Amino acid sequence: MCIEIIGCYAQTELGHGPNVQGLETTVTFDSQTDEFVSHSPILTSSKWWPDGLGKVSTHAVVYSRLRIDGQDYGVHGFIVQLCSLDDHSSLPGITVGDIGMKFGSGAYNNMENGLLRFDHVCIFRNQMLMCFSQVTREGKYVQSDVPRQLVYGTMVYVQQIIVSEDSCTLSRAVCIATR
């Protein structure tokens, strides 16, 4: 079995840390082409740290600020192809790479973490994650009745699991070190 599509989750940006509402990467709808145009306007809008992004991922779920006719509709997810499936070269307008060695003990240096920037990259409209909101062909924004706060529930749940599992691992290490 050959795996052709490998994905990652690209949300964190160099300049915003955990502040999701502070994302600077934009996705602007172009009704003339029925596409979104993704752009990383400044250095701090670079996607930074996603696992698997630097070398192996061919696609990413990218979280960016949605803009339609100059109005900001907040953060939304988009599936974006990053590399050619033939030779793994970056697609036009996309800068992708590995962030290299990490500072500290080197415990994370066995993990591949990447960076990602967009320079006016076209994304088909149907590549927007449209479960909770949609953009019509005409450029009309349609939001579901689900409260926006619930959209981030899964992400917060996963972060809670990570903290919980890390605390268990840390407690084992402290126990071993104490003995």
mmCIF file of C-alpha atoms in Angstrom:
data_model
loop_
_atom_site.group_PDB
_atom_site.id
_atom_site.type_symbol
_atom_site.label_atom_id
_atom_site.label_comp_id
_atom_site.label_asym_id
_atom_site.label_seq_id
_atom_site.Cartn_x
_atom_site.Cartn_y
_atom_site.Cartn_z
ATOM 1 C CA MET A 1 0.000 0.000 0.000
ATOM 2 C CA CYS A 2 1.396 3.406 -0.974
ATOM 3 C CA ILE A 3 0.441 6.484 1.012
ATOM 4 C CA GLU A 4 0.230 9.407 -1.389
ATOM 5 C CA ILE A 5 -1.347 12.070 0.808
ATOM 6 C CA ILE A 6 0.157 12.889 4.192
ATOM 7 C CA GLY A 7 -1.398 15.708 6.155
ATOM 8 C CA CYS A 8 -0.665 17.955 9.102
ATOM 9 C CA TYR A 9 -2.448 20.567 11.195
ATOM 10 C CA ALA A 10 -1.155 24.112 10.563
ATOM 11 C CA GLN A 11 -2.540 26.655 12.972
ATOM 12 C CA THR A 12 0.207 28.073 15.203
ATOM 13 C CA GLU A 13 1.946 31.122 13.774
ATOM 14 C CA LEU A 14 5.290 32.587 14.682
ATOM 15 C CA GLY A 15 3.759 35.791 16.030
ATOM 16 C CA HIS A 16 0.586 34.704 17.823
ATOM 17 C CA GLY A 17 1.390 31.665 19.975
ATOM 18 C CA PRO A 18 -1.796 30.106 21.378
ATOM 19 C CA ASN A 19 -3.956 33.146 20.539
ATOM 20 C CA VAL A 20 -6.105 31.687 17.743
ATOM 21 C CA GLN A 21 -7.974 34.954 17.229
ATOM 22 C CA GLY A 22 -4.617 36.633 16.577
ATOM 23 C CA LEU A 23 -3.891 34.630 13.416
ATOM 24 C CA GLU A 24 -2.487 36.810 10.636
ATOM 25 C CA THR A 25 -2.625 34.486 7.607
ATOM 26 C CA THR A 26 -5.563 35.542 5.440
ATOM 27 C CA VAL A 27 -7.800 33.694 2.994
ATOM 28 C CA THR A 28 -9.775 36.057 0.761
ATOM 29 C CA PHE A 29 -12.667 34.854 -1.392
ATOM 30 C CA ASP A 30 -12.514 35.799 -5.091
ATOM 31 C CA SER A 31 -16.000 35.420 -6.584
ATOM 32 C CA GLN A 32 -14.616 35.895 -10.118
ATOM 33 C CA THR A 33 -12.669 32.612 -9.902
ATOM 34 C CA ASP A 34 -14.735 30.832 -7.188
ATOM 35 C CA GLU A 35 -11.514 30.420 -5.217
ATOM 36 C CA PHE A 36 -9.891 31.637 -2.037
ATOM 37 C CA VAL A 37 -6.510 33.352 -2.115
ATOM 38 C CA SER A 38 -4.277 32.515 0.838
ATOM 39 C CA HIS A 39 -1.582 34.951 1.876
ATOM 40 C CA SER A 40 0.948 35.296 4.700
ATOM 41 C CA PRO A 41 1.314 39.091 4.702
ATOM 42 C CA ILE A 42 4.174 39.427 7.218
ATOM 43 C CA LEU A 43 6.896 37.244 8.741
ATOM 44 C CA THR A 44 4.964 36.682 11.976
ATOM 45 C CA SER A 45 2.120 35.123 9.980
ATOM 46 C CA SER A 46 4.365 32.156 9.101
ATOM 47 C CA LYS A 47 2.863 28.877 10.265
ATOM 48 C CA TRP A 48 5.404 27.577 12.756
ATOM 49 C CA TRP A 49 6.002 24.265 14.495
ATOM 50 C CA PRO A 50 3.414 21.873 12.920
ATOM 51 C CA ASP A 51 4.534 18.243 13.263
ATOM 52 C CA GLY A 52 5.347 16.571 9.960
ATOM 53 C CA LEU A 53 5.200 19.798 7.983
ATOM 54 C CA GLY A 54 8.861 20.313 7.130
ATOM 55 C CA LYS A 55 9.618 17.188 5.123
ATOM 56 C CA VAL A 56 6.800 14.666 4.768
ATOM 57 C CA SER A 57 3.414 16.406 4.569
ATOM 58 C CA THR A 58 1.838 16.916 1.162
ATOM 59 C CA HIS A 59 -1.327 18.597 2.481
ATOM 60 C CA ALA A 60 -2.312 20.628 5.533
ATOM 61 C CA VAL A 61 -5.440 21.741 7.303
ATOM 62 C CA VAL A 62 -4.596 25.436 7.501
ATOM 63 C CA TYR A 63 -6.380 27.842 9.828
ATOM 64 C CA SER A 64 -6.570 31.405 8.530
ATOM 65 C CA ARG A 65 -8.670 34.577 8.770
ATOM 66 C CA LEU A 66 -11.505 34.460 6.216
ATOM 67 C CA ARG A 67 -12.181 37.696 4.341
ATOM 68 C CA ILE A 68 -14.994 38.380 1.909
ATOM 69 C CA ASP A 69 -15.382 41.798 0.291
ATOM 70 C CA GLY A 70 -13.137 43.376 2.926
ATOM 71 C CA GLN A 71 -15.052 41.940 5.895
ATOM 72 C CA ASP A 72 -13.287 39.637 8.349
ATOM 73 C CA TYR A 73 -15.305 36.508 9.269
ATOM 74 C CA GLY A 74 -12.816 35.103 11.765
ATOM 75 C CA VAL A 75 -10.705 31.968 11.715
ATOM 76 C CA HIS A 76 -11.674 29.055 9.445
ATOM 77 C CA GLY A 77 -10.013 25.837 8.274
ATOM 78 C CA PHE A 78 -8.970 24.966 4.720
ATOM 79 C CA ILE A 79 -7.431 21.866 3.174
ATOM 80 C CA VAL A 80 -4.406 22.977 1.169
ATOM 81 C CA GLN A 81 -2.116 20.916 -1.049
ATOM 82 C CA LEU A 82 1.453 21.990 -0.332
ATOM 83 C CA CYS A 83 3.622 19.812 -2.553
ATOM 84 C CA SER A 84 3.579 17.979 -5.852
ATOM 85 C CA LEU A 85 2.557 14.350 -5.405
ATOM 86 C CA ASP A 86 5.055 13.404 -8.135
ATOM 87 C CA ASP A 87 8.325 14.859 -6.837
ATOM 88 C CA HIS A 88 7.360 16.495 -3.510
ATOM 89 C CA SER A 89 8.451 19.950 -4.668
ATOM 90 C CA SER A 90 6.580 22.907 -3.152
ATOM 91 C CA LEU A 91 3.701 24.241 -5.242
ATOM 92 C CA PRO A 92 3.939 27.811 -6.625
ATOM 93 C CA GLY A 93 3.550 30.497 -3.964
ATOM 94 C CA ILE A 94 4.146 28.085 -1.090
ATOM 95 C CA THR A 95 7.249 28.151 1.081
ATOM 96 C CA VAL A 96 7.576 25.080 3.266
ATOM 97 C CA GLY A 97 10.530 23.839 5.269
ATOM 98 C CA ASP A 98 11.876 22.261 8.421
ATOM 99 C CA ILE A 99 12.608 24.600 11.356
ATOM 100 C CA GLY A 100 15.745 22.629 12.201
ATOM 101 C CA MET A 101 17.292 21.979 15.594
ATOM 102 C CA LYS A 102 15.251 22.931 18.642
ATOM 103 C CA PHE A 103 16.690 24.722 21.648
ATOM 104 C CA GLY A 104 17.264 22.844 24.877
ATOM 105 C CA SER A 105 17.943 19.229 25.715
ATOM 106 C CA GLY A 106 17.243 18.002 22.209
ATOM 107 C CA ALA A 107 14.317 15.840 23.280
ATOM 108 C CA TYR A 108 12.237 17.263 20.439
ATOM 109 C CA ASN A 109 14.950 17.042 17.789
ATOM 110 C CA ASN A 110 13.743 13.596 16.709
ATOM 111 C CA MET A 111 10.442 15.212 15.686
ATOM 112 C CA GLU A 112 10.079 17.019 12.395
ATOM 113 C CA ASN A 113 8.535 20.469 12.808
ATOM 114 C CA GLY A 114 8.014 22.843 9.929
ATOM 115 C CA LEU A 115 7.289 26.331 8.734
ATOM 116 C CA LEU A 116 4.813 27.421 6.059
ATOM 117 C CA ARG A 117 4.135 30.663 4.185
ATOM 118 C CA PHE A 118 1.706 31.558 1.407
ATOM 119 C CA ASP A 119 2.198 34.130 -1.353
ATOM 120 C CA HIS A 120 -1.251 34.579 -2.929
ATOM 121 C CA VAL A 121 -1.980 30.855 -3.288
ATOM 122 C CA CYS A 122 -5.308 29.867 -4.874
ATOM 123 C CA ILE A 123 -7.475 27.379 -2.969
ATOM 124 C CA PHE A 124 -10.662 25.920 -4.455
ATOM 125 C CA ARG A 125 -13.820 26.969 -2.597
ATOM 126 C CA ASN A 126 -14.743 23.345 -1.857
ATOM 127 C CA GLN A 127 -11.515 22.967 0.151
ATOM 128 C CA MET A 128 -12.926 25.073 2.974
ATOM 129 C CA LEU A 129 -14.011 23.006 5.981
ATOM 130 C CA MET A 130 -17.709 23.893 5.724
ATOM 131 C CA CYS A 131 -19.384 21.955 8.526
ATOM 132 C CA PHE A 132 -20.129 25.039 10.643
ATOM 133 C CA SER A 133 -20.029 27.809 8.043
ATOM 134 C CA GLN A 134 -20.020 28.068 4.263
ATOM 135 C CA VAL A 135 -19.216 30.493 1.488
ATOM 136 C CA THR A 136 -21.547 30.291 -1.511
ATOM 137 C CA ARG A 137 -20.439 30.617 -5.126
ATOM 138 C CA GLU A 138 -21.720 34.193 -5.032
ATOM 139 C CA GLY A 139 -19.543 34.995 -2.014
ATOM 140 C CA LYS A 140 -22.249 34.974 0.641
ATOM 141 C CA TYR A 141 -21.125 33.832 4.101
ATOM 142 C CA VAL A 142 -23.581 31.378 5.708
ATOM 143 C CA GLN A 143 -23.074 30.385 9.330
ATOM 144 C CA SER A 144 -24.755 27.423 11.040
ATOM 145 C CA ASP A 145 -26.639 27.659 14.323
ATOM 146 C CA VAL A 146 -23.770 25.938 16.180
ATOM 147 C CA PRO A 147 -22.058 28.427 18.538
ATOM 148 C CA ARG A 148 -18.530 29.369 17.402
ATOM 149 C CA GLN A 149 -17.130 28.387 20.805
ATOM 150 C CA LEU A 150 -17.981 24.719 20.157
ATOM 151 C CA VAL A 151 -15.881 24.689 16.998
ATOM 152 C CA TYR A 152 -12.736 24.867 19.139
ATOM 153 C CA GLY A 153 -13.956 22.229 21.600
ATOM 154 C CA THR A 154 -12.037 19.368 19.987
ATOM 155 C CA MET A 155 -8.805 21.339 19.948
ATOM 156 C CA VAL A 156 -9.152 22.254 23.630
ATOM 157 C CA TYR A 157 -9.994 18.624 24.461
ATOM 158 C CA VAL A 158 -6.862 17.378 22.679
ATOM 159 C CA GLN A 159 -4.723 19.959 24.479
ATOM 160 C CA GLN A 160 -6.191 18.796 27.802
ATOM 161 C CA ILE A 161 -5.293 15.178 26.966
ATOM 162 C CA ILE A 162 -1.718 16.188 26.134
ATOM 163 C CA VAL A 163 -1.318 18.008 29.459
ATOM 164 C CA SER A 164 -2.881 15.095 31.336
ATOM 165 C CA GLU A 165 -0.629 12.492 29.692
ATOM 166 C CA ASP A 166 2.458 14.664 30.133
ATOM 167 C CA SER A 167 1.709 15.071 33.844
ATOM 168 C CA CYS A 168 1.516 11.274 34.230
ATOM 169 C CA THR A 169 4.829 10.837 32.397
ATOM 170 C CA LEU A 170 6.435 13.561 34.506
ATOM 171 C CA SER A 171 5.167 11.982 37.744
ATOM 172 C CA ARG A 172 6.718 8.627 36.731
ATOM 173 C CA ALA A 173 10.024 10.337 35.958
ATOM 174 C CA VAL A 174 10.028 12.151 39.320
ATOM 175 C CA CYS A 175 9.264 8.864 41.097
ATOM 176 C CA ILE A 176 12.126 7.088 39.341
ATOM 177 C CA ALA A 177 14.529 9.978 40.009
ATOM 178 C CA THR A 178 13.542 10.082 43.680
ATOM 179 C CA ARG A 179 14.100 6.346 44.179
#
